[in-house]
Structures are given as structure tokens and as C-alpha cells.
Short mmCIF file of C-alpha atoms and ligand atoms in Angstrom, two decimals:
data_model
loop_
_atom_site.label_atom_id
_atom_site.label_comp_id
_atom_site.label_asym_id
_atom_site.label_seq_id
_atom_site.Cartn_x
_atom_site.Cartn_y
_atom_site.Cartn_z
CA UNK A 420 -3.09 0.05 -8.57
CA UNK A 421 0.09 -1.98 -7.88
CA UNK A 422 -0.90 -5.33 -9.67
CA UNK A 423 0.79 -5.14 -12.18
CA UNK A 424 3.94 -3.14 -12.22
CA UNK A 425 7.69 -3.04 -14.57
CA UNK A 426 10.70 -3.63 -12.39
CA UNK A 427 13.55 -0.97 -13.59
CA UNK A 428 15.96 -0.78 -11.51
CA UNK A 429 18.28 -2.15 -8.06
CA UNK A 430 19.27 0.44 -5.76
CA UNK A 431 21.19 -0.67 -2.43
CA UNK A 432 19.62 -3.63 -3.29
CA UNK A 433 15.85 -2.39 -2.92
CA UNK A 434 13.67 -3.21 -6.39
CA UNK A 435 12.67 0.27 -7.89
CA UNK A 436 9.29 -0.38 -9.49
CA UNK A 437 6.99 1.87 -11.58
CA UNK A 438 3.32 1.08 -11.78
CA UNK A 439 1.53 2.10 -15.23
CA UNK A 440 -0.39 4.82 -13.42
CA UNK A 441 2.86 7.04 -13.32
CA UNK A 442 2.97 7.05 -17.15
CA UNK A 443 -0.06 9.54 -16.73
CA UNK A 444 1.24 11.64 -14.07
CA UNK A 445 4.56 11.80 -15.88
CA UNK A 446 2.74 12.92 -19.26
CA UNK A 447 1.02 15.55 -17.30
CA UNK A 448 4.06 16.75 -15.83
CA UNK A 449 6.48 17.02 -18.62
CA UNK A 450 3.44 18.83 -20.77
CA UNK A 451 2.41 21.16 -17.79
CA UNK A 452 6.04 22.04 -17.86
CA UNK A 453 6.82 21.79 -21.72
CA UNK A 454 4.25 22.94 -23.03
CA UNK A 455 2.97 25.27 -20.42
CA UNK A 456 5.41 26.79 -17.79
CA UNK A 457 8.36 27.30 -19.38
CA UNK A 458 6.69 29.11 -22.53
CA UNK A 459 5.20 31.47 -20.24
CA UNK A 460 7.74 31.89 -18.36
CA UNK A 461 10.78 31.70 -21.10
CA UNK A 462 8.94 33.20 -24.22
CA UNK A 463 12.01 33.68 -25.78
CA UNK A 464 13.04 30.14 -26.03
CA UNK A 465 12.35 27.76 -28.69
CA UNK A 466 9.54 25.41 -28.37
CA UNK A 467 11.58 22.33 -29.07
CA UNK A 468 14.19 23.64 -26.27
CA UNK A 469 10.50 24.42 -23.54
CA UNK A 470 9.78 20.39 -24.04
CA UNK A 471 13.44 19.09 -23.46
CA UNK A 472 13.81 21.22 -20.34
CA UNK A 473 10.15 20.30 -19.52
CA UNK A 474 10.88 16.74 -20.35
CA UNK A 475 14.20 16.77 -17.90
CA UNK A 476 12.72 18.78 -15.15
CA UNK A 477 10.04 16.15 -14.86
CA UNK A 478 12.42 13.16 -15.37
CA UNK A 479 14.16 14.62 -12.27
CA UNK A 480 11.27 15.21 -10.62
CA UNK A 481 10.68 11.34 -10.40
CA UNK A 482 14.46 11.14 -9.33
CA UNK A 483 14.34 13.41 -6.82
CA UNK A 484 10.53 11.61 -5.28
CA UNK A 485 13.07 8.24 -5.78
CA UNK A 486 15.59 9.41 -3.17
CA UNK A 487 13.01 10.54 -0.67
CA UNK A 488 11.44 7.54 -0.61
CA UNK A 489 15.19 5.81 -0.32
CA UNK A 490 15.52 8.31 2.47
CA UNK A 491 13.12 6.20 4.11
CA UNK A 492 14.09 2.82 3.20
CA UNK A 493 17.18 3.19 4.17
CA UNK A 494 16.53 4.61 7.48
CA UNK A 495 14.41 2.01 7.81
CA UNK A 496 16.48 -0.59 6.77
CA UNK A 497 19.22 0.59 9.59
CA UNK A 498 16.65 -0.12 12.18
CA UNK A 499 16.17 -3.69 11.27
CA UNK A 500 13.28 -3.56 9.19
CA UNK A 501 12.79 -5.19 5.63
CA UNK A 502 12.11 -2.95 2.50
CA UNK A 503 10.11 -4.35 -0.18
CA UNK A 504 10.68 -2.12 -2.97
CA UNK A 505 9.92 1.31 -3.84
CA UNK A 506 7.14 1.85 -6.12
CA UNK A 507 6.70 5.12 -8.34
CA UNK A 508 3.09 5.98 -9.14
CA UNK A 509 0.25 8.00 -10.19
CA UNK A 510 0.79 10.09 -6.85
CA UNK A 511 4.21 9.54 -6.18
CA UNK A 512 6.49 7.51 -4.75
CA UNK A 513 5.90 4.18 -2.12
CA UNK A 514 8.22 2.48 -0.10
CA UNK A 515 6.82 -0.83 0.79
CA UNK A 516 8.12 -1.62 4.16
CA UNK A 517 7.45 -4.89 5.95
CA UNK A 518 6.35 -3.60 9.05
CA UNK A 519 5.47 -0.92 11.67
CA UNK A 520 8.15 1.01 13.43
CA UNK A 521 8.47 -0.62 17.16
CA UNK A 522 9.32 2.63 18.71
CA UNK A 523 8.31 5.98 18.92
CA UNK A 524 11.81 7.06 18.46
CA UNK A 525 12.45 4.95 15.54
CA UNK A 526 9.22 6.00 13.76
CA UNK A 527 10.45 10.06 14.01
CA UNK A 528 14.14 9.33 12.48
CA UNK A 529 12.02 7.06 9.89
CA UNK A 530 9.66 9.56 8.51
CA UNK A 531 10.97 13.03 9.25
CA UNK A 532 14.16 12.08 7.09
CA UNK A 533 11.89 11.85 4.05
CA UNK A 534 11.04 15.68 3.84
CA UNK A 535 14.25 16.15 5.02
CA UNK A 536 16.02 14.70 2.00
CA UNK A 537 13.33 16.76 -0.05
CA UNK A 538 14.62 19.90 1.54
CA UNK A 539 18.31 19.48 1.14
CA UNK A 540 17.65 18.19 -2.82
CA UNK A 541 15.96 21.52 -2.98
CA UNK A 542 19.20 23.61 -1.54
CA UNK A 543 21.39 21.37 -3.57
CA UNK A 544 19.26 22.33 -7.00
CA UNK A 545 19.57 26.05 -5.81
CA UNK A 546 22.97 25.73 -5.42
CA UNK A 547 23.06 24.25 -8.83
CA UNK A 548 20.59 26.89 -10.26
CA UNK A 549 22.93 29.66 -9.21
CA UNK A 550 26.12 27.54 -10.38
CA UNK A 551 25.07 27.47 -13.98
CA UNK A 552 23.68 31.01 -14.30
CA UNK A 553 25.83 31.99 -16.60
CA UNK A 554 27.12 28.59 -18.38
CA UNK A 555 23.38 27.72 -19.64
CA UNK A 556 20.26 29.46 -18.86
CA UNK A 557 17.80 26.88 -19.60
CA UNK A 558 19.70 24.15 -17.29
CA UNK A 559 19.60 26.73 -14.71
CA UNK A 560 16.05 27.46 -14.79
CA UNK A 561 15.13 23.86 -14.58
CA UNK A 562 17.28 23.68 -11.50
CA UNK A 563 15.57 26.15 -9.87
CA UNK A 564 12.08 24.81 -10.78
CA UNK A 565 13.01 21.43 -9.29
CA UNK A 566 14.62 23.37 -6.25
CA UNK A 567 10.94 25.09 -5.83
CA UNK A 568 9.32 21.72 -6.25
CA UNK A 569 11.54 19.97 -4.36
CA UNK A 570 10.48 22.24 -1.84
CA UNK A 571 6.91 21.87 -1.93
CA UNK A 572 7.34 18.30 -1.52
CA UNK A 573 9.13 18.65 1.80
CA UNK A 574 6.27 21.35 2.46
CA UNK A 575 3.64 18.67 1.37
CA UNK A 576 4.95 15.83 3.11
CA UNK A 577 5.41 17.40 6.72
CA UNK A 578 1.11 17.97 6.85
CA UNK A 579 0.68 16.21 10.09
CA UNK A 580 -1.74 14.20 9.19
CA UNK A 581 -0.47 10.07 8.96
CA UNK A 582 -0.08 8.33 6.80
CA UNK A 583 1.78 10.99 5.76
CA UNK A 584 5.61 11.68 6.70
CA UNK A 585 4.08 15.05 8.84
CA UNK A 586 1.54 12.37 10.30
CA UNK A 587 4.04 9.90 11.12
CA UNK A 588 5.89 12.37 12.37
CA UNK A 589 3.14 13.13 14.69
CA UNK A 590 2.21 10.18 15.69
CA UNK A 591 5.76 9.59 16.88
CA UNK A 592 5.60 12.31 19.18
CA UNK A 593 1.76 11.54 20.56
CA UNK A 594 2.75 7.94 20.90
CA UNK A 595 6.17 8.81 23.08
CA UNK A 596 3.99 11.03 25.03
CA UNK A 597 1.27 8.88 25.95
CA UNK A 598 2.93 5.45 25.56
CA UNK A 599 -0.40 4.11 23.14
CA UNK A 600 0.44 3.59 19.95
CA UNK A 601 -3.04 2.77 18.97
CA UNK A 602 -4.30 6.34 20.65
CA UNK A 603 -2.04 7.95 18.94
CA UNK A 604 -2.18 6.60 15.81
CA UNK A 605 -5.82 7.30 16.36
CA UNK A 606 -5.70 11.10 16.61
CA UNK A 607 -2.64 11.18 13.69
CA UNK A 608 -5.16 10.00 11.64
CA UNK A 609 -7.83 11.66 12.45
CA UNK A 610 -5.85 14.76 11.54
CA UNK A 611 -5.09 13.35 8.17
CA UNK A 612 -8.69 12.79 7.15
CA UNK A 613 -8.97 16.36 8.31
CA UNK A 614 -6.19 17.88 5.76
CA UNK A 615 -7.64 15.25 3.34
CA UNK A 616 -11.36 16.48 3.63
CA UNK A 617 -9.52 20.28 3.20
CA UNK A 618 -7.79 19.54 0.14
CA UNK A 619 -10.97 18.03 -1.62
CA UNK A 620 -12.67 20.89 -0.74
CA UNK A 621 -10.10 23.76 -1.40
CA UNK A 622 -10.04 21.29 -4.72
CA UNK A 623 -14.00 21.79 -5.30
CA UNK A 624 -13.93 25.38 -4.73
CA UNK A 625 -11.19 25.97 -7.36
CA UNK A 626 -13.29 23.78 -9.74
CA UNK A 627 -16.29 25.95 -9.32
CA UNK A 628 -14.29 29.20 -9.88
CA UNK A 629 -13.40 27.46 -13.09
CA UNK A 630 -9.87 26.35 -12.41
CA UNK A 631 -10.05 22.64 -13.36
CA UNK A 632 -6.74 21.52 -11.84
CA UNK A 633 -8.50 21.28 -8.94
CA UNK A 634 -9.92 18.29 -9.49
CA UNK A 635 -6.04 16.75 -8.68
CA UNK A 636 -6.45 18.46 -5.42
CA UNK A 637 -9.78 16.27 -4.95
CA UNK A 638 -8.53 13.05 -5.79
CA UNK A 639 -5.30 13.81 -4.02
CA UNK A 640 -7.38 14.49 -1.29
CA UNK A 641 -9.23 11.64 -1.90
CA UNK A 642 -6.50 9.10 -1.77
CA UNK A 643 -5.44 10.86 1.68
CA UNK A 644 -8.68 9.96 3.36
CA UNK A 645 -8.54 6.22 2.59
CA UNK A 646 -4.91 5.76 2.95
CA UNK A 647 -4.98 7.58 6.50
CA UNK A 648 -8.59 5.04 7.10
CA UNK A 649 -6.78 2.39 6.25
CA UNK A 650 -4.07 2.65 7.96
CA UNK A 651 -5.67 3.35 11.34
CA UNK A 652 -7.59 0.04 10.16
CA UNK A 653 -4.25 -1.65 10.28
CA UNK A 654 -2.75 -0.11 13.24
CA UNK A 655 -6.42 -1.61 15.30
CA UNK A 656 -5.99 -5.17 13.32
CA UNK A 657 -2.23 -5.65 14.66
CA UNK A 658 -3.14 -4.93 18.14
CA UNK A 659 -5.85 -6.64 18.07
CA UNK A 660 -3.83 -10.00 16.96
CA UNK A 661 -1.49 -9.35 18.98
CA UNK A 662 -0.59 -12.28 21.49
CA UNK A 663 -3.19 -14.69 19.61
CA UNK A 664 -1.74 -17.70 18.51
CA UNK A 665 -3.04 -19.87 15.06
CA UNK A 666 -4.38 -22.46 17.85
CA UNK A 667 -6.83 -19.41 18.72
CA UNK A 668 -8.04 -18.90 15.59
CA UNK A 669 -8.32 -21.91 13.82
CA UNK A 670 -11.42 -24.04 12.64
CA UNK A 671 -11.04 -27.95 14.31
CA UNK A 672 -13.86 -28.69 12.48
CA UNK A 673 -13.77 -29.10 8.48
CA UNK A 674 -15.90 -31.78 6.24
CA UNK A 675 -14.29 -33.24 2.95
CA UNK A 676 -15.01 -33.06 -0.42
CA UNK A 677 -14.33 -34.63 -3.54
CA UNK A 678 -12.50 -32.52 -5.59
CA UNK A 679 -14.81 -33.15 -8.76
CA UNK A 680 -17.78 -32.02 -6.99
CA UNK A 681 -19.42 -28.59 -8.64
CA UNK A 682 -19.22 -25.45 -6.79
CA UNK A 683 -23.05 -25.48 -6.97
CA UNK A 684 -23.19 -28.95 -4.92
CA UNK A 685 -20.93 -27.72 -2.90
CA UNK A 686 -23.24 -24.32 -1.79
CA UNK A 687 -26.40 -26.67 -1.80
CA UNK A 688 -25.38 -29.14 0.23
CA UNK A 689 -22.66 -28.45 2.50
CA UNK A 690 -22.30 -25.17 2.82
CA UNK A 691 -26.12 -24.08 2.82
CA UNK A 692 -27.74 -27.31 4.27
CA UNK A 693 -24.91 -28.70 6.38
CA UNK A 694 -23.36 -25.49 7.81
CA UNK A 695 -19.71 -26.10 7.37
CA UNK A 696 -17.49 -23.17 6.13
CA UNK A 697 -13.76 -25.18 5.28
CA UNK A 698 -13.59 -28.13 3.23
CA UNK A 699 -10.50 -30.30 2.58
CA UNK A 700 -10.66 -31.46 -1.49
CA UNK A 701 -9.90 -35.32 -1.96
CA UNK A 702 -9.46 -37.07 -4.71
CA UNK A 703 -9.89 -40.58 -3.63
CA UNK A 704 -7.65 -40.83 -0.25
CA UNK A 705 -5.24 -38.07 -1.49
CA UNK A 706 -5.42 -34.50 -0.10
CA UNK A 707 -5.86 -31.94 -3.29
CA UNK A 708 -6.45 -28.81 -1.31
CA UNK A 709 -8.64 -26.64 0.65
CA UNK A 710 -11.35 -24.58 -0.24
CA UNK A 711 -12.51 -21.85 1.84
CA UNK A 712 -16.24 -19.78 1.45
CA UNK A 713 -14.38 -16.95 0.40
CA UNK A 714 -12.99 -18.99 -2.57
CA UNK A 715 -16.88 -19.42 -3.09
CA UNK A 716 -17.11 -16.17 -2.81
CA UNK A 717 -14.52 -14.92 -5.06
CA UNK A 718 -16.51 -17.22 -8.28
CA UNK A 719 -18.64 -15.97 -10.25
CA UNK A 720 -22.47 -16.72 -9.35
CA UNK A 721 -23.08 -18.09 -13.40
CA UNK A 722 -19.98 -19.93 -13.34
CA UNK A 723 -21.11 -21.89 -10.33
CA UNK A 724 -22.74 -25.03 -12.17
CA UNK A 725 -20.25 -26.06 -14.06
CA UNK A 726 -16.95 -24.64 -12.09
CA UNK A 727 -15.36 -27.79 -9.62
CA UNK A 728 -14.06 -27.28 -6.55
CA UNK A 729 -10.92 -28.65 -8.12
CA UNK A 730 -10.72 -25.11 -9.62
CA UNK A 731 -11.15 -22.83 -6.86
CA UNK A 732 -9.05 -24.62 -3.95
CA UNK A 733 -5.65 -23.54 -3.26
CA UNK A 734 -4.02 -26.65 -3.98
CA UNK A 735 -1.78 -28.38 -1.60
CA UNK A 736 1.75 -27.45 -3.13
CA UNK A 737 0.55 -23.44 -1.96
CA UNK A 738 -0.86 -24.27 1.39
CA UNK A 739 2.30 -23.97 3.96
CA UNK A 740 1.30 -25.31 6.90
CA UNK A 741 2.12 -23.31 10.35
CA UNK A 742 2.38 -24.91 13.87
CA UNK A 743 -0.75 -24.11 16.53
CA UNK A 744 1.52 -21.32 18.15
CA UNK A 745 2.22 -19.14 15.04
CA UNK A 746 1.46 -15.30 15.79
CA UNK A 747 -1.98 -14.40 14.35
CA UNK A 748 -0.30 -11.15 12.75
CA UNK A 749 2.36 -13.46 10.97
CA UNK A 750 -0.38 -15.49 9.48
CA UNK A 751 -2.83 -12.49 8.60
CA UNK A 752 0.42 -10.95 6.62
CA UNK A 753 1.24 -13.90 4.69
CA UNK A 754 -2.24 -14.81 3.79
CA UNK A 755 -1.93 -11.47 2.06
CA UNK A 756 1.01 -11.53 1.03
CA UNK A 757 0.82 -15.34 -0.73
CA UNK A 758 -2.65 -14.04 -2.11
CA UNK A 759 -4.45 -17.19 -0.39
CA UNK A 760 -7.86 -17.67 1.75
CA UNK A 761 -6.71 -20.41 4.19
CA UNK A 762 -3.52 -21.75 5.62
CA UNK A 763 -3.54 -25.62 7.20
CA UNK A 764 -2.22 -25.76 11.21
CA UNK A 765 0.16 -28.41 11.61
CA UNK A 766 1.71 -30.03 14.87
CA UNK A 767 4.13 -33.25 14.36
CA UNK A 768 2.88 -34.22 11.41
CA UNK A 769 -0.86 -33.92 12.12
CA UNK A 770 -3.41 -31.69 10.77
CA UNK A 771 -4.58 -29.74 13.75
CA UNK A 772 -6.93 -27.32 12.36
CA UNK A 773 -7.39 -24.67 9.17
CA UNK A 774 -7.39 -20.84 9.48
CA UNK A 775 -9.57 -19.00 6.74
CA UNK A 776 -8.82 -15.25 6.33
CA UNK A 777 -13.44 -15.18 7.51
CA UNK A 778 -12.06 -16.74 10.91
CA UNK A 779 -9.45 -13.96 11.08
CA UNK A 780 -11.77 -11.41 9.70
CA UNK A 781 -14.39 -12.44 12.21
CA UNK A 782 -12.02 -12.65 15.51
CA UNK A 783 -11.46 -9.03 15.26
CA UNK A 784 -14.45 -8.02 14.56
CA UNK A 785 -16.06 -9.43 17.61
CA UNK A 786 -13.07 -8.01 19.49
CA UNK A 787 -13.79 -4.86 18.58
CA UNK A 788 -16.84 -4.94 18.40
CA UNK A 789 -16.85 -5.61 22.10
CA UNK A 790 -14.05 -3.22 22.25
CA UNK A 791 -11.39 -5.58 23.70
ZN1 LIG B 238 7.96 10.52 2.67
#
């Protein structure tokens, strides 16, 4: 969902993005208000007049889900973390921030100001509703519809179940309680894939009554369960890396490979035959790249026979090498965040080893698997 997504605006220096999957939530919104709720509701009004409110409402909508999530970067962003950006999508709003709250304490200011923002938007469109009573009807109706929705987002948000604000919330308190982050984190989510399996079901049930909005209910539910899944998944992987160094992880061992040679060869008779997993890509005496089985992986089985290596490596000018003590978390992020299999481990000049995301992947697996 957040490939590909249109930059619009700089706020306190934080990119606001919108990915194209909140055109379709913003359509739905501005007709289920245009061309539904307000005619119901304001039958005396002209239709044009029903899809300018409805078309304003739901622009502010968006606004007001902007400054929640700001809430959050900017709290976040006084405690020392980095924000990304803030992404608006099909379910809302995302603020991408580099990393986990350290403490407990931190973690409650950081998510509980999120609904609160939601709640005092809500007073302030009340305020605003009542204000402009008289001057203009219509403007004052759509200020109390976004003080009512407004509200229901604060409601929403404070479910205790992570990853949602409530959750976070939550976890804040389980985690200053019991001084485990991972426990707590643990339960927190546990909790949300509760309220997640009870909104797809409360979302079912209106479905079979007929009411087909439900099916939003379902998919928000849906999205709940994998996003509070994941990040539990996280929360294990961090703790798991943490204290291992790239020296731990690392392959020594790595055969070469020109850089001409077809992905096919390269399954047949080094991969398959000769057991190696990491292959440095020459061309002649020169260093090209590395190619990783994941790269493999990643081709497409028809493709293999005439593909090179040359055209699956990373090539040298991505690879940035880190030193044998770099923090296993550090590499795991960038890996992700560069969008690359492997990353080369470097000590005074020398190539000491290579670290392929399967090496990561299969460290904490086995050290979880044997529940270290
Ligand atoms: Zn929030």
C-alpha cells in the first residue's frame, strides 16, 4: 500500500504524503456525506449545497486525522525520535516513526496525545458549530458533524488493543508495571487481535442482516489483526537482535562468480550442487556486486535461463559496507529500509564477511525457536 505515494505538503518539516488508496476512502466519504447524510438530514437544502458541505466536511475530516497524527510526531519528535513522514490512506492516517519508544513513560505521552488532539478538535468544532448558528446553517452543521466524528476517532483510537493509540497506551502501563516490554507488548496485542476479531465479526453479522457497510467493519478489522501481528513480530525481532553484533551474523564463507554467468548456472551448480548461499559477482578481477539466494528467489523461475547474475546483484555502488561490530537491529532496518538482500562487513579495508537478510531471518528463528 505505501509504494507508491504523492508528496503534498511540509509541515514542521515532516513530509505529508497521501497514498492512492485514500482517493477511495475520500470518494466514499464526501458521497456518504453529500449525497447521503446531509439530504436526509437537511431535506430542505439544495443538492448542489448537500455535496459542497459533504465535500468540506470530508476535506476536514482528512485535516483533522492530519493533526492527530502530528500530535504524535511531534510528541515524538520532542523525545528524540525521528519522524519519517505522515502518510494519509485508505484507513487513515500513519506516522512513520523511526523507532520504538525507549520508555514506558515516553510511549504513554506519545500515543495518548493522539486521541487527545482528536478530542479537543472535536470541542473546538462544537464550539465552532454553536458560533455560527445563526451566521450560516450549513457551515454550522458541518461543524458539528466533524465535532461528532472527531469524536469517534478519539473513541476509536483509545480501544486498548496496540497497535493502536488505546493499545499503546496499554502497553505503556503493562510495561511500567512489569518492567518487560516484550510481555507487555505481548498481552497489548493480544488484546488488539481480540477487538480486531470483534469488529470483523460485529462486521459479518451486520452483513447478514443486510447492512452492507459492514463489510468496512471487516476489513477494518482485518487490517487490525495483522497490524497488531506484526507488530508483536517486530517488538520479538528487536529483542531478539538486541546485543548481536554484524560479526555474529555474518557469512565468512562466500564463492565468486562471474558476473555473466546465467541465473540457471548459477542454481545448478553452486547453489544446488556446491551448497553455497552468497556469491561475490566479478567481472575479471573487479568486484561487480553480491548476489544473495533471495535475489534468486525474488526472479522469476522462466526468466532464469537467460537472466545473468549481472542483473539480479545489488551492485557495488548500493552495498555500504558496515564494520564487524554494527548492531544487528541497525543492519536489519537498513536492509529494509535501502530495499537490499545483503550488506558487505568491512574492517580496515578488508572484506570480513557478508550478511544476507536469510542469515538474519534464520538467527532469530533458531532463537526463538529455542526460545532464547
Ligand atoms: Zn493515533
Amino acid at each position: 500500500m505505501f509504494k507508491h505515494k504523492w508528496r503534498v505538503a511540509r509541515i514542521f518539516g515532516i513530509n505529508i504524503n497521501i497514498d492512492p488508496s485514500w482517493l477511495i476512502i475520500f470518494f466514499l466519504f464526501t458521497w456518504s456525506l453529500g449525497g447521503q447524510f446531509f439530504p436526509a438530514r437537511y431535506p430542505e437544502w439544495p443538492r448542489s449545497l448537500a455535496w459542497l458541505m459533504g465535500l468540506l466536511t470530508s476535506l476536514l475530516v482528512f485535516a483533522s486525522v492530519l493533526v492527530h497524527e502530528l500530535s504524535h510526531s511531534l510528541v515524538a519528535r520532542q523525545q528524540g525520535e525521528k519522524v519519517n513522514d505522515i502518510t494519509l490512506f485508505l484507513l487513515g492516517g500513519v506516522a512513520q516513526i523511526n523507532d520504538e519508544p525507549k520508555k514506558p513513560l515516553r510511549e504513554f505521552g506519545m500515543a495518548i496525545v493522539g486521541p487527545l488532539s482528536s478530542f479537543v478538535l472535536a470541542g473546538l468544532f462544537f464550539l465552532l458549530s454553536v458560533f455560527l448558528h445563526r451566521a450560516s446553517a450549513p457551515l454550522s452543521a458541518a461543524a458539528l458533524t466533524l465535532a461528532v466524528i472527531n469524536t469517534g476517532l478519539g473513541v476509536f483510537n483509545l480501544l486498548p488493543g496496540f497497535p493502536m493509540d488505546g493499545g499503546r497506551v496499554l502497553r505503556s502501563i503493562l510495561w511500567q508495571a512489569t518492567g518487560d516490554m516484550r510481555k507487555a507488548t505481548r498481552i497489548a496485542s493480544a488484546v488488539g487481535q481480540g477487538i480486531a476479531f470483534l469488529l470483523m465479526a460485529l462486521g459479518f453479522l451486520q452483513v447478514l442482516r443486510g447492512v452492507f457497510s459492514g463489510l468496512w467493519l471487516v476489513f477494518i478489522g482485518w487490517f487490525l489483526q495483522s497490524a497488531a501481528a506484526h507488530g508483536y513480530e517486530q517488538v520479538v525481532v528487536r529483542s531478539v537482535l538486541q546485543g548481536v553484533k554484524a560479526k555474529d551474523l555474518m557469512s565468512k564463507t562466500f564463492a565468486t562468480v562471474p558476473a555473466s554467468l546465467t541465473i540457471q548456472a548459477l542454481v545448478d551448480d553452486f547453489i544446488l550442487e556446491r551448497k553455497d548461499r552468497v556469491f561475490m559477482v566479478m567481472e575479471g578481477e573487479e568486484l561487480r556486486g553480491i548476489v544473495c539466494l533471495e535475489d534468486v528467489k525474488a526472479t522469476p523461475r522462466q526468466d532464469w535461463p537467460r537472466s545473468r547474475v549481472r542483473d539480479i546483484m545489488t551492485p557495488k555502488e548500493r552495498l555500504e559496507a558496515v564494520s564487524p561490530e554494527t548492531d544487528g537491529q541497525l543492519i536489519l532496518r537498513s536492509l529494509a529500509a535501502k530495499d537490499i538482500n545483503q550488506v558487505p562487513v568491512m574492517e580496515s579495508g578488508r572484506l570480513e564477511g557478508i550478511i544476507c537478510r536469510t542469515d538474519l531471518l534464520r538467527y532469530i528463528k533458531l532463537k526463538t525457536e529455542l526460545g532464547l
